[in-house]
Amino acid sequence: MAGPGPVDGRFTVGVSRDFLDTDGRNVWGDIRLSELDAAGIDWHYLPRDTDELLATDIDGLDAVLFAAPAVTARTFTGLTRPPLLFARFGVGYDSVDLDACTRHGALVTITPDGARRPVATAALTMLLAVLHNVPAKDRLVREGRWSEREQWMGLGLTGRRVGLLGLGNTARDLVGLLRPFEVEVIAYDPYCPAETARELGVRLVDADAVMAEADAVIVMCVLTDETRHLVDARRLSLMKPSAVLLNVARGPIVDETALIEALRAGRVRGAGLDVFESEPPGLDNPLLGMDNVVLSPHSLAWTDEMSAGNGGSAVRAILDVATGRLPRFVVNRDVLGHPGLSERLGVPTRYGRAEVRT
């Protein structure tokens, strides 16, 4: 059972309230919070549902497990003691001010081990749905337009060339899922070692080559200043008219206005989007009226598998910090030199000398 709140002398955790529905049930189901109970850690849901964590939400906590709320510079204003850890339920951290967390000696972790397979599976699901025109064919049946089915001939995946923008852990998992389809995989990722790509059987190329050569381009990279609008009007113009574009990463990586224009002009066959530049998209967004586009509300990978995986990974990070160990998936590595972190963990952290879970 969740504790009533922070208790002096014990490690205390707050869980963001966006996990709960209006009836107080966790919408994600089992996210492994029982492991905190088993370890004797006090935890509670934060008192309010908020888009931005503030001092009134988290003051006095040792760790915060959160999904939707942003962590900003304002989060630390008025805190008497910053949390040791912000454990994000998911892999994206574009809503987290890493510099602010580092300045205040707070670790930030993500859950790539929990999201890896669910997101890879979601990408494959989206790819097949786009190639087979699944939503359009569903509408034909529901609207009594059976005779129009010849107009929606799909494309087979076997033997095609798939291009990945990003070859991180999740994309690498997708490469394995694609093997039975005997596809050729090319990828753009300036940070992926050539040896890793060779071991996967993936040919590394530049971003323009991915766009020009692939039958299906799948965006799987992290949103940064470098990748914002990586897929712009110029790169979309390089695609084959028979090719499709998928985005299962972050909306702003694709110039949505340019994509809409390319789809309208027939320069791209179709698209599959789990993410958008602005979420949720407006009801007047042209994408919502396009038959050759498959859409999902940034939740295609949401399954019980992801719930347990993300939750378990975040909880493991909390348990590590509670026992004086550095968790595995720290994204603001510069914080390891912060003297306040070393003192509160009780172990030296500069240059990462504390024990790290593997």
Short mmCIF file of C-alpha atoms in Angstrom, two decimals:
data_model
loop_
_atom_site.label_atom_id
_atom_site.label_comp_id
_atom_site.label_asym_id
_atom_site.label_seq_id
_atom_site.Cartn_x
_atom_site.Cartn_y
_atom_site.Cartn_z
CA MET A 1 0.00 0.00 0.00
CA ALA A 2 1.24 3.47 -0.81
CA GLY A 3 2.38 5.50 2.15
CA PRO A 4 0.58 8.75 3.02
CA GLY A 5 3.55 10.92 2.09
CA PRO A 6 7.14 11.72 2.99
CA VAL A 7 8.29 10.39 6.33
CA ASP A 8 11.36 11.84 8.09
CA GLY A 9 14.33 9.50 8.03
CA ARG A 10 12.99 7.26 5.25
CA PHE A 11 13.50 7.36 1.51
CA THR A 12 10.37 8.90 0.03
CA VAL A 13 9.06 8.85 -3.53
CA GLY A 14 6.36 10.85 -5.30
CA VAL A 15 4.58 9.45 -8.36
CA SER A 16 3.09 11.97 -10.78
CA ARG A 17 -0.68 12.09 -10.69
CA ASP A 18 -1.15 11.82 -14.46
CA PHE A 19 -0.89 8.05 -13.98
CA LEU A 20 -4.37 8.07 -12.38
CA ASP A 21 -7.80 8.25 -14.00
CA THR A 22 -10.73 10.12 -12.48
CA ASP A 23 -11.54 7.09 -10.32
CA GLY A 24 -8.03 6.95 -8.89
CA ARG A 25 -6.95 3.87 -10.86
CA ASN A 26 -3.54 3.70 -12.50
CA VAL A 27 -4.30 3.91 -16.23
CA TRP A 28 -1.08 2.04 -17.00
CA GLY A 29 -1.99 -0.91 -14.80
CA ASP A 30 0.92 -2.64 -13.13
CA ILE A 31 3.98 -0.37 -13.28
CA ARG A 32 5.80 -2.34 -10.57
CA LEU A 33 5.13 0.05 -7.68
CA SER A 34 4.75 -3.01 -5.46
CA GLU A 35 8.53 -3.37 -5.64
CA LEU A 36 8.82 -0.10 -3.72
CA ASP A 37 6.51 -1.52 -1.05
CA ALA A 38 8.61 -4.68 -0.87
CA ALA A 39 11.73 -2.58 -0.32
CA GLY A 40 10.09 -0.62 2.50
CA ILE A 41 10.09 2.65 0.59
CA ASP A 42 7.38 5.21 1.26
CA TRP A 43 5.65 6.44 -1.88
CA HIS A 44 2.53 8.36 -2.74
CA TYR A 45 0.86 9.93 -5.74
CA LEU A 46 1.49 13.66 -5.95
CA PRO A 47 -1.48 15.74 -4.75
CA ARG A 48 -2.24 17.46 -8.06
CA ASP A 49 -2.22 16.69 -11.77
CA THR A 50 0.06 19.27 -13.36
CA ASP A 51 1.89 19.99 -16.61
CA GLU A 52 4.93 21.26 -14.71
CA LEU A 53 6.36 19.99 -11.44
CA LEU A 54 6.84 22.74 -8.86
CA ALA A 55 8.33 22.92 -5.37
CA THR A 56 4.90 22.54 -3.77
CA ASP A 57 4.57 19.17 -5.52
CA ILE A 58 7.92 17.60 -4.72
CA ASP A 59 9.60 19.38 -1.79
CA GLY A 60 11.00 16.87 0.70
CA LEU A 61 10.95 13.94 -1.72
CA ASP A 62 14.04 11.86 -2.45
CA ALA A 63 12.84 10.74 -5.88
CA VAL A 64 10.07 11.45 -8.35
CA LEU A 65 8.67 8.92 -10.81
CA PHE A 66 6.90 10.88 -13.53
CA ALA A 67 5.49 10.61 -17.04
CA ALA A 68 3.83 13.73 -18.49
CA PRO A 69 4.85 16.73 -16.31
CA ALA A 70 7.76 18.91 -17.36
CA VAL A 71 10.78 19.43 -15.12
CA THR A 72 11.98 23.00 -15.60
CA ALA A 73 14.17 25.59 -13.91
CA ARG A 74 11.05 26.71 -12.02
CA THR A 75 10.74 23.21 -10.57
CA PHE A 76 13.65 23.98 -8.26
CA THR A 77 12.51 27.44 -7.16
CA GLY A 78 11.74 27.36 -3.45
CA LEU A 79 12.87 23.78 -2.87
CA THR A 80 14.47 23.23 0.51
CA ARG A 81 16.07 20.03 -0.79
CA PRO A 82 15.93 18.90 -4.42
CA PRO A 83 15.11 15.24 -5.11
CA LEU A 84 18.08 13.03 -5.78
CA LEU A 85 16.34 11.50 -8.78
CA PHE A 86 13.79 12.30 -11.44
CA ALA A 87 12.93 8.90 -12.94
CA ARG A 88 11.05 9.40 -16.20
CA PHE A 89 8.57 6.72 -17.28
CA GLY A 90 9.63 6.64 -20.96
CA VAL A 91 12.58 7.40 -23.19
CA GLY A 92 11.98 11.02 -24.22
CA TYR A 93 13.31 13.81 -22.06
CA ASP A 94 12.73 16.90 -24.21
CA SER A 95 10.42 18.26 -21.48
CA VAL A 96 13.18 18.00 -18.86
CA ASP A 97 15.64 20.85 -18.30
CA LEU A 98 18.75 18.73 -17.88
CA ASP A 99 20.97 21.72 -17.11
CA ALA A 100 18.70 22.79 -14.25
CA CYS A 101 18.68 19.26 -12.84
CA THR A 102 22.45 19.04 -13.08
CA ARG A 103 22.96 22.40 -11.34
CA HIS A 104 20.87 21.17 -8.43
CA GLY A 105 22.53 17.76 -8.17
CA ALA A 106 19.51 15.76 -9.40
CA LEU A 107 19.91 12.64 -11.51
CA VAL A 108 17.58 12.16 -14.48
CA THR A 109 16.92 8.66 -15.78
CA ILE A 110 14.88 7.21 -18.63
CA THR A 111 13.66 3.68 -19.39
CA PRO A 112 15.07 2.51 -22.73
CA ASP A 113 15.14 -1.10 -21.57
CA GLY A 114 11.42 -1.00 -20.89
CA ALA A 115 10.35 0.83 -24.05
CA ARG A 116 12.69 -0.82 -26.52
CA ARG A 117 10.65 -3.82 -27.67
CA PRO A 118 7.19 -2.17 -27.39
CA VAL A 119 8.26 0.80 -29.52
CA ALA A 120 10.01 -1.42 -32.06
CA THR A 121 6.88 -3.56 -32.30
CA ALA A 122 4.75 -0.44 -32.66
CA ALA A 123 6.97 0.77 -35.52
CA LEU A 124 6.53 -2.53 -37.34
CA THR A 125 2.78 -2.41 -36.70
CA MET A 126 2.56 1.10 -38.15
CA LEU A 127 4.69 0.14 -41.14
CA LEU A 128 2.46 -2.79 -42.06
CA ALA A 129 -0.70 -0.75 -41.49
CA VAL A 130 0.54 1.96 -43.87
CA LEU A 131 1.73 -0.45 -46.55
CA HIS A 132 -1.50 -2.46 -46.42
CA ASN A 133 -3.81 0.61 -46.20
CA VAL A 134 -5.46 -0.90 -43.13
CA PRO A 135 -7.50 2.14 -41.97
CA ALA A 136 -8.82 2.83 -45.47
CA LYS A 137 -9.88 -0.79 -45.92
CA ASP A 138 -11.55 -0.75 -42.52
CA ARG A 139 -13.60 2.26 -43.60
CA LEU A 140 -14.63 0.54 -46.85
CA VAL A 141 -16.31 -2.21 -44.86
CA ARG A 142 -17.90 0.09 -42.28
CA GLU A 143 -19.23 2.49 -44.92
CA GLY A 144 -20.52 -0.14 -47.36
CA ARG A 145 -17.93 0.67 -50.02
CA TRP A 146 -16.80 -2.91 -50.62
CA SER A 147 -16.67 -2.42 -54.40
CA GLU A 148 -13.87 0.15 -54.02
CA ARG A 149 -11.36 -2.31 -52.57
CA GLU A 150 -9.40 -2.61 -55.84
CA GLN A 151 -8.41 1.05 -55.43
CA TRP A 152 -6.50 0.27 -52.24
CA MET A 153 -3.94 -2.28 -53.37
CA GLY A 154 -1.15 -2.37 -50.82
CA LEU A 155 2.60 -2.84 -50.93
CA GLY A 156 4.35 -5.94 -49.64
CA LEU A 157 7.22 -5.48 -47.22
CA THR A 158 9.28 -8.49 -48.31
CA GLY A 159 12.41 -7.53 -50.20
CA ARG A 160 11.94 -3.78 -49.76
CA ARG A 161 14.54 -1.30 -48.51
CA VAL A 162 13.81 0.24 -45.11
CA GLY A 163 15.59 3.42 -44.07
CA LEU A 164 16.01 4.38 -40.42
CA LEU A 165 16.73 7.87 -39.17
CA GLY A 166 18.41 6.87 -35.93
CA LEU A 167 19.99 3.53 -35.07
CA GLY A 168 19.75 3.50 -31.29
CA ASN A 169 18.60 0.62 -29.12
CA THR A 170 14.97 0.67 -30.23
CA ALA A 171 15.86 0.90 -33.93
CA ARG A 172 18.29 -1.98 -33.48
CA ASP A 173 15.49 -4.05 -32.00
CA LEU A 174 13.35 -3.20 -35.03
CA VAL A 175 16.11 -4.44 -37.32
CA GLY A 176 15.74 -7.86 -35.70
CA LEU A 177 11.95 -7.83 -36.12
CA LEU A 178 12.37 -6.98 -39.82
CA ARG A 179 14.68 -9.91 -40.62
CA PRO A 180 11.94 -12.42 -41.56
CA PHE A 181 10.81 -9.97 -44.28
CA GLU A 182 14.22 -10.17 -45.99
CA VAL A 183 14.48 -6.40 -46.24
CA GLU A 184 17.61 -4.35 -46.77
CA VAL A 185 18.10 -1.84 -43.97
CA ILE A 186 19.97 1.42 -44.34
CA ALA A 187 20.34 3.99 -41.59
CA TYR A 188 21.54 7.47 -40.75
CA ASP A 189 23.05 7.85 -37.29
CA PRO A 190 26.27 9.84 -36.87
CA TYR A 191 26.69 8.45 -33.35
CA CYS A 192 26.35 4.75 -34.18
CA PRO A 193 29.70 2.92 -34.41
CA ALA A 194 30.30 1.43 -37.86
CA GLU A 195 31.08 -1.93 -36.23
CA THR A 196 27.65 -2.01 -34.54
CA ALA A 197 25.91 -1.35 -37.85
CA ARG A 198 27.93 -4.07 -39.58
CA GLU A 199 27.01 -6.59 -36.89
CA LEU A 200 23.34 -5.74 -37.46
CA GLY A 201 23.70 -6.02 -41.23
CA VAL A 202 22.77 -2.35 -41.62
CA ARG A 203 24.41 -0.04 -44.15
CA LEU A 204 25.17 3.40 -42.71
CA VAL A 205 24.54 6.30 -45.11
CA ASP A 206 23.80 10.00 -44.81
CA ALA A 207 20.30 11.35 -44.20
CA ASP A 208 19.78 12.34 -47.83
CA ALA A 209 20.58 8.80 -48.98
CA VAL A 210 18.07 7.33 -46.52
CA MET A 211 15.37 9.60 -47.90
CA ALA A 212 16.25 8.94 -51.54
CA GLU A 213 16.89 5.20 -51.47
CA ALA A 214 14.36 3.77 -49.00
CA ASP A 215 10.91 2.40 -49.77
CA ALA A 216 9.95 3.17 -46.18
CA VAL A 217 11.63 5.81 -44.00
CA ILE A 218 11.12 5.44 -40.25
CA VAL A 219 12.04 8.28 -37.87
CA MET A 220 13.47 6.78 -34.67
CA CYS A 221 15.95 9.40 -33.42
CA VAL A 222 15.87 11.61 -30.35
CA LEU A 223 14.55 15.16 -30.68
CA THR A 224 17.43 17.63 -30.28
CA ASP A 225 18.34 20.96 -31.82
CA GLU A 226 20.27 18.92 -34.38
CA THR A 227 17.31 16.73 -35.38
CA ARG A 228 14.51 19.32 -35.28
CA HIS A 229 13.03 19.37 -38.81
CA LEU A 230 15.63 16.83 -39.91
CA VAL A 231 12.92 15.76 -42.35
CA ASP A 232 12.19 19.03 -44.12
CA ALA A 233 10.76 19.99 -47.52
CA ARG A 234 14.07 19.42 -49.28
CA ARG A 235 14.56 15.94 -47.87
CA LEU A 236 10.94 15.00 -48.53
CA SER A 237 11.50 15.94 -52.17
CA LEU A 238 14.21 13.26 -52.34
CA MET A 239 11.78 10.43 -51.56
CA LYS A 240 10.44 8.03 -54.15
CA PRO A 241 6.77 8.75 -54.97
CA SER A 242 6.10 5.13 -54.02
CA ALA A 243 7.76 5.48 -50.59
CA VAL A 244 6.16 6.02 -47.19
CA LEU A 245 7.29 7.97 -44.15
CA LEU A 246 6.73 6.94 -40.52
CA ASN A 247 7.44 8.88 -37.34
CA VAL A 248 7.37 7.03 -34.02
CA ALA A 249 9.86 9.34 -32.27
CA ARG A 250 8.95 13.01 -31.76
CA GLY A 251 6.74 15.21 -33.93
CA PRO A 252 9.07 18.21 -34.50
CA ILE A 253 11.67 15.98 -36.19
CA VAL A 254 9.40 16.17 -39.25
CA ASP A 255 8.32 19.46 -40.79
CA GLU A 256 4.60 18.67 -40.67
CA THR A 257 3.58 21.44 -43.07
CA ALA A 258 6.07 20.17 -45.65
CA LEU A 259 4.85 16.60 -45.18
CA ILE A 260 1.23 17.63 -45.73
CA GLU A 261 2.21 19.37 -48.94
CA ALA A 262 4.20 16.35 -50.14
CA LEU A 263 1.25 14.04 -49.45
CA ARG A 264 -1.19 16.36 -51.20
CA ALA A 265 1.06 16.60 -54.25
CA GLY A 266 1.57 12.83 -54.43
CA ARG A 267 5.32 13.14 -53.90
CA VAL A 268 5.02 10.65 -51.02
CA ARG A 269 2.73 7.62 -51.16
CA GLY A 270 1.65 7.66 -47.53
CA ALA A 271 2.59 8.29 -43.94
CA GLY A 272 2.19 6.83 -40.47
CA LEU A 273 2.39 9.19 -37.51
CA ASP A 274 2.27 8.37 -33.83
CA VAL A 275 3.51 11.88 -33.01
CA PHE A 276 2.80 15.42 -34.18
CA GLU A 277 4.45 18.84 -34.09
CA SER A 278 1.64 20.02 -31.82
CA GLU A 279 -0.13 17.50 -29.60
CA PRO A 280 -2.96 16.92 -29.81
CA PRO A 281 -3.29 18.11 -33.41
CA GLY A 282 -6.10 20.52 -34.15
CA LEU A 283 -9.28 19.09 -35.62
CA ASP A 284 -8.62 21.22 -38.71
CA ASN A 285 -5.24 19.56 -39.31
CA PRO A 286 -5.30 18.30 -42.94
CA LEU A 287 -3.66 15.02 -41.90
CA LEU A 288 -6.92 13.96 -40.21
CA GLY A 289 -8.73 13.92 -43.54
CA MET A 290 -6.16 11.99 -45.57
CA ASP A 291 -6.94 8.38 -46.46
CA ASN A 292 -3.27 7.56 -47.10
CA VAL A 293 -2.20 8.49 -43.57
CA VAL A 294 -2.33 6.24 -40.49
CA LEU A 295 -2.54 8.18 -37.23
CA SER A 296 -2.14 7.30 -33.56
CA PRO A 297 -2.38 9.58 -30.49
CA HIS A 298 1.25 9.16 -29.33
CA SER A 299 0.33 5.86 -27.77
CA LEU A 300 0.84 3.13 -30.36
CA ALA A 301 3.37 1.38 -28.12
CA TRP A 302 1.18 1.57 -25.02
CA THR A 303 0.67 -2.03 -23.95
CA ASP A 304 0.90 -4.02 -20.75
CA GLU A 305 4.41 -4.93 -21.90
CA MET A 306 5.41 -1.27 -21.92
CA SER A 307 3.70 -0.61 -18.58
CA ALA A 308 5.69 -3.31 -16.84
CA GLY A 309 8.89 -2.52 -18.73
CA ASN A 310 8.93 1.24 -18.20
CA GLY A 311 7.66 0.97 -14.65
CA GLY A 312 10.13 -1.74 -13.71
CA SER A 313 13.03 0.23 -15.15
CA ALA A 314 12.04 3.44 -13.34
CA VAL A 315 11.53 1.58 -10.08
CA ARG A 316 14.95 -0.07 -10.42
CA ALA A 317 16.50 3.38 -10.81
CA ILE A 318 14.77 4.48 -7.60
CA LEU A 319 15.90 1.38 -5.71
CA ASP A 320 19.47 1.94 -6.88
CA VAL A 321 19.53 5.51 -5.59
CA ALA A 322 17.83 4.48 -2.35
CA THR A 323 20.69 2.03 -1.73
CA GLY A 324 23.48 4.46 -2.69
CA ARG A 325 24.09 3.21 -6.21
CA LEU A 326 24.03 5.09 -9.48
CA PRO A 327 21.21 3.90 -11.73
CA ARG A 328 21.93 2.61 -15.19
CA PHE A 329 20.24 5.07 -17.56
CA VAL A 330 21.36 8.50 -16.35
CA VAL A 331 20.99 11.04 -19.18
CA ASN A 332 22.63 14.07 -17.49
CA ARG A 333 26.03 12.48 -16.88
CA ASP A 334 27.59 15.82 -15.95
CA VAL A 335 25.73 15.64 -12.65
CA LEU A 336 28.14 12.92 -11.50
CA GLY A 337 30.63 15.66 -10.63
CA HIS A 338 28.18 17.55 -8.41
CA PRO A 339 29.45 17.51 -4.79
CA GLY A 340 25.94 17.58 -3.37
CA LEU A 341 25.03 14.38 -5.20
CA SER A 342 28.11 12.59 -3.92
CA GLU A 343 27.36 13.65 -0.35
CA ARG A 344 23.71 12.60 -0.44
CA LEU A 345 24.41 9.24 -2.07
CA GLY A 346 27.22 8.60 0.36
CA VAL A 347 29.59 7.43 -2.38
CA PRO A 348 32.04 9.23 -4.70
CA THR A 349 30.37 10.02 -8.02
CA ARG A 350 32.88 12.17 -9.87
CA TYR A 351 33.85 10.37 -13.07
CA GLY A 352 31.25 7.73 -12.28
CA ARG A 353 33.15 5.83 -9.58
CA ALA A 354 29.98 4.83 -7.76
CA GLU A 355 28.68 1.36 -8.45
CA VAL A 356 26.39 1.38 -11.48
CA ARG A 357 23.72 -1.24 -12.07
CA THR A 358 24.41 -3.29 -15.20
#
